[in-house]
Structures are given as C-alpha cells and as structure tokens.
Amino acid sequence: MSTNVSDGATRWLGPEEEQAWRAYRRMVTVVQARTAQDLAELGLSEPDYEVLSTLSERADGTGTLREQAAKMEWSRSRLSRHATRMEARGLIRREPDPADGRGCFLVLTERGLDTLRQAAPTHVASVRRHLIDQLEPQELEILGRIAAKLAGDPEDPSGTGRRRP
C-alpha cells in the first residue's frame, strides 16, 4: 500500500517497491491456486501433499506433529485437526510421542504412500507447467536464491539455493 500521507514513522512503499510486492503476491496466488487445483482433481489438498511428501522423505515415514507444524508454519492444533481428517482417510496414522506427552508422531501409511506415488507425477507436471517451464534457467536460479533468502533457510544461509554438505 502506498500513500501520500507521511507520518514519519512508516516507510511507505515507493512505486517500484509496490509494483514488486504486488507482482510477488500475484505470482504466489496464481501458482499456488493452479497447483492446488491440479491436486484437488486427485482428491488431495496442498497440505495433504505437503504432509505426505515430507513423511515420505524420512526413512521410517515418521515425523512429529511439532516438526511438521513448524515446517508448514501452522499451529500444532491446526495441523492436529488436519491430521485427523487425513487419518480418517487412511493416509496417515498417529502414534504417541513418549518425549512429548501432548504431541504425537505422524506416520505415513501404505495407503498414504500409494496415494503420494499416484499423485506425484501429476504434481510435478503441475509445478513444471505453472512455474518451472515458465522461467529461463538463470531466472530459476535467481528465484531459488531469493526464495531461500526470504524463507531464512537455515540449511542455506547464503541464499544460494545450495544446502550445507
């Protein structure tokens, strides 16, 4: 938002800054909506896919609710409600976390893994169609660096898109 009113304390956006902000918001909205629509055709939401794919990256297919909520920038209670819906569909199951009496482990089920395997090709094609293939290689590299910098990726403190060995 820009304004002609200057109160001295607010650093209002200049025209170029406002244009960049609006372009960023539009990009995020459009890409996210289009990839979400493609997942919805498979009966999955973006959060479903995020939970399934994160758990599949772990050797035992298990992660804590606390870790997953932090990764998704969700509250534990919000993720717990979502996990309840995923559990009812047989995609995950919960197990008690002995280290955290209020927490639990989220465990990828065979059905969840099968669902992810079926959805992954469509999801990758969607990401390619709506983002990757729209950019030149150097633009993609820059986008990766910007994203890592803005996300404050602790594995990529330089913002280069490269993780620590």
Short mmCIF file of C-alpha atoms in Angstrom, two decimals:
data_model
loop_
_atom_site.label_atom_id
_atom_site.label_comp_id
_atom_site.label_asym_id
_atom_site.label_seq_id
_atom_site.Cartn_x
_atom_site.Cartn_y
_atom_site.Cartn_z
CA MET A 1 0.00 0.00 0.00
CA SER A 2 1.27 3.42 -0.81
CA THR A 3 0.00 6.75 0.40
CA ASN A 4 0.83 10.40 0.11
CA VAL A 5 0.41 10.83 3.87
CA SER A 6 3.74 10.84 5.66
CA ASP A 7 3.65 10.25 9.39
CA GLY A 8 7.41 9.97 9.68
CA ALA A 9 7.29 6.51 11.31
CA THR A 10 6.02 4.44 8.40
CA ARG A 11 8.28 3.64 5.48
CA TRP A 12 5.64 3.51 2.75
CA LEU A 13 6.40 1.57 -0.39
CA GLY A 14 7.62 3.53 -3.35
CA PRO A 15 6.10 2.86 -6.78
CA GLU A 16 8.73 0.26 -7.79
CA GLU A 17 8.58 -1.44 -4.39
CA GLU A 18 4.79 -1.57 -4.53
CA GLN A 19 4.90 -2.96 -8.06
CA ALA A 20 7.34 -5.69 -6.95
CA TRP A 21 5.21 -6.54 -3.91
CA ARG A 22 2.01 -6.80 -5.97
CA ALA A 23 3.74 -8.89 -8.65
CA TYR A 24 5.10 -11.24 -5.97
CA ARG A 25 1.67 -11.62 -4.34
CA ARG A 26 0.02 -12.25 -7.72
CA MET A 27 2.68 -14.84 -8.64
CA VAL A 28 2.26 -16.72 -5.35
CA THR A 29 -1.54 -16.61 -5.60
CA VAL A 30 -1.68 -17.78 -9.22
CA VAL A 31 0.92 -20.56 -8.95
CA GLN A 32 -0.49 -21.83 -5.67
CA ALA A 33 -4.08 -21.77 -6.91
CA ARG A 34 -3.25 -23.60 -10.13
CA THR A 35 -1.17 -26.32 -8.49
CA ALA A 36 -3.82 -26.69 -5.76
CA GLN A 37 -6.49 -27.14 -8.44
CA ASP A 38 -4.45 -29.90 -10.09
CA LEU A 39 -4.04 -31.68 -6.73
CA ALA A 40 -7.75 -31.25 -5.96
CA GLU A 41 -8.57 -33.21 -9.10
CA LEU A 42 -6.76 -36.12 -7.42
CA GLY A 43 -8.66 -35.66 -4.15
CA LEU A 44 -5.74 -34.05 -2.31
CA SER A 45 -5.18 -30.61 -0.86
CA GLU A 46 -1.82 -28.85 -0.83
CA PRO A 47 -1.48 -29.51 2.92
CA ASP A 48 -2.25 -33.21 2.33
CA TYR A 49 0.51 -33.37 -0.25
CA GLU A 50 2.93 -31.47 1.99
CA VAL A 51 2.39 -33.86 4.89
CA LEU A 52 2.62 -36.97 2.71
CA SER A 53 5.71 -35.83 0.82
CA THR A 54 7.51 -34.72 3.99
CA LEU A 55 6.85 -38.04 5.71
CA SER A 56 7.93 -39.95 2.60
CA GLU A 57 11.32 -38.23 2.73
CA ARG A 58 12.05 -39.83 6.10
CA ALA A 59 13.50 -43.32 6.15
CA ASP A 60 10.82 -44.58 8.54
CA GLY A 61 7.99 -42.43 7.18
CA THR A 62 7.53 -40.84 10.59
CA GLY A 63 7.77 -37.29 11.92
CA THR A 64 6.50 -35.41 14.91
CA LEU A 65 3.43 -33.27 14.71
CA ARG A 66 5.52 -30.43 16.16
CA GLU A 67 8.15 -30.66 13.37
CA GLN A 68 5.54 -30.84 10.65
CA ALA A 69 3.58 -27.90 12.03
CA ALA A 70 6.76 -25.81 12.17
CA LYS A 71 7.65 -26.74 8.59
CA MET A 72 4.21 -25.73 7.36
CA GLU A 73 4.09 -22.58 9.53
CA TRP A 74 0.90 -23.92 11.12
CA SER A 75 -0.10 -24.15 14.77
CA ARG A 76 0.01 -27.61 16.27
CA SER A 77 -3.75 -27.52 16.84
CA ARG A 78 -4.44 -26.62 13.21
CA LEU A 79 -2.23 -29.44 11.96
CA SER A 80 -3.76 -31.82 14.50
CA ARG A 81 -7.23 -31.14 13.10
CA HIS A 82 -5.93 -31.62 9.56
CA ALA A 83 -4.14 -34.83 10.58
CA THR A 84 -7.44 -36.12 11.99
CA ARG A 85 -9.02 -35.74 8.55
CA MET A 86 -6.03 -37.41 6.86
CA GLU A 87 -6.13 -40.22 9.40
CA ALA A 88 -9.84 -40.79 8.70
CA ARG A 89 -8.92 -41.27 5.03
CA GLY A 90 -6.21 -43.78 5.94
CA LEU A 91 -3.34 -41.60 4.65
CA ILE A 92 -1.51 -41.36 7.96
CA ARG A 93 -1.81 -42.71 11.48
CA ARG A 94 -0.78 -41.23 14.80
CA GLU A 95 1.37 -42.77 17.45
CA PRO A 96 2.15 -41.37 20.90
CA ASP A 97 5.38 -39.41 21.27
CA PRO A 98 6.94 -40.54 24.56
CA ALA A 99 9.16 -37.43 24.58
CA ASP A 100 6.17 -35.06 24.30
CA GLY A 101 3.06 -36.01 26.26
CA ARG A 102 0.94 -33.55 24.28
CA GLY A 103 2.45 -34.44 20.92
CA CYS A 104 2.39 -37.39 18.62
CA PHE A 105 4.15 -38.93 15.68
CA LEU A 106 2.58 -38.77 12.25
CA VAL A 107 3.22 -42.00 10.39
CA LEU A 108 2.80 -42.47 6.64
CA THR A 109 0.57 -45.48 5.92
CA GLU A 110 0.83 -47.74 2.90
CA ARG A 111 -2.32 -46.13 1.56
CA GLY A 112 -0.76 -42.70 2.07
CA LEU A 113 2.41 -43.76 0.28
CA ASP A 114 0.40 -45.24 -2.59
CA THR A 115 -1.65 -42.04 -2.81
CA LEU A 116 1.53 -39.97 -2.91
CA ARG A 117 3.07 -42.19 -5.59
CA GLN A 118 -0.05 -41.79 -7.72
CA ALA A 119 -0.21 -38.02 -7.17
CA ALA A 120 3.49 -37.19 -7.57
CA PRO A 121 3.64 -37.31 -11.40
CA THR A 122 0.62 -35.01 -11.68
CA HIS A 123 2.00 -32.67 -9.04
CA VAL A 124 5.42 -32.48 -10.71
CA ALA A 125 3.79 -31.84 -14.09
CA SER A 126 1.71 -29.08 -12.48
CA VAL A 127 4.75 -27.44 -10.88
CA ARG A 128 6.57 -27.62 -14.22
CA ARG A 129 3.62 -26.20 -16.18
CA HIS A 130 2.84 -23.37 -13.77
CA LEU A 131 6.35 -22.39 -12.64
CA ILE A 132 9.49 -24.20 -13.78
CA ASP A 133 8.86 -24.23 -17.53
CA GLN A 134 7.80 -20.58 -17.43
CA LEU A 135 11.30 -19.47 -16.43
CA GLU A 136 14.70 -19.44 -18.08
CA PRO A 137 17.41 -21.40 -16.21
CA GLN A 138 19.04 -18.21 -14.89
CA GLU A 139 15.66 -16.88 -13.72
CA LEU A 140 15.01 -20.13 -11.90
CA GLU A 141 18.41 -19.90 -10.19
CA ILE A 142 17.67 -16.33 -9.08
CA LEU A 143 14.21 -17.32 -7.87
CA GLY A 144 15.75 -20.15 -5.84
CA ARG A 145 18.22 -17.77 -4.21
CA ILE A 146 15.51 -15.21 -3.45
CA ALA A 147 13.19 -17.86 -2.01
CA ALA A 148 15.92 -19.28 0.24
CA LYS A 149 16.85 -15.81 1.43
CA LEU A 150 13.28 -14.80 2.22
CA ALA A 151 12.47 -18.12 3.87
CA GLY A 152 15.56 -17.84 6.08
CA ASP A 153 16.51 -21.41 5.21
CA PRO A 154 18.96 -22.47 7.96
CA GLU A 155 20.41 -25.07 5.61
CA ASP A 156 21.16 -22.32 3.08
CA PRO A 157 22.39 -19.27 5.00
CA SER A 158 24.00 -17.76 1.91
CA GLY A 159 20.71 -17.79 0.00
CA THR A 160 22.42 -19.59 -2.90
CA GLY A 161 19.94 -22.43 -3.10
CA ARG A 162 22.68 -24.84 -2.05
CA ARG A 163 22.40 -26.71 1.22
CA ARG A 164 25.28 -27.38 3.56
CA PRO A 165 27.05 -30.69 2.95
#
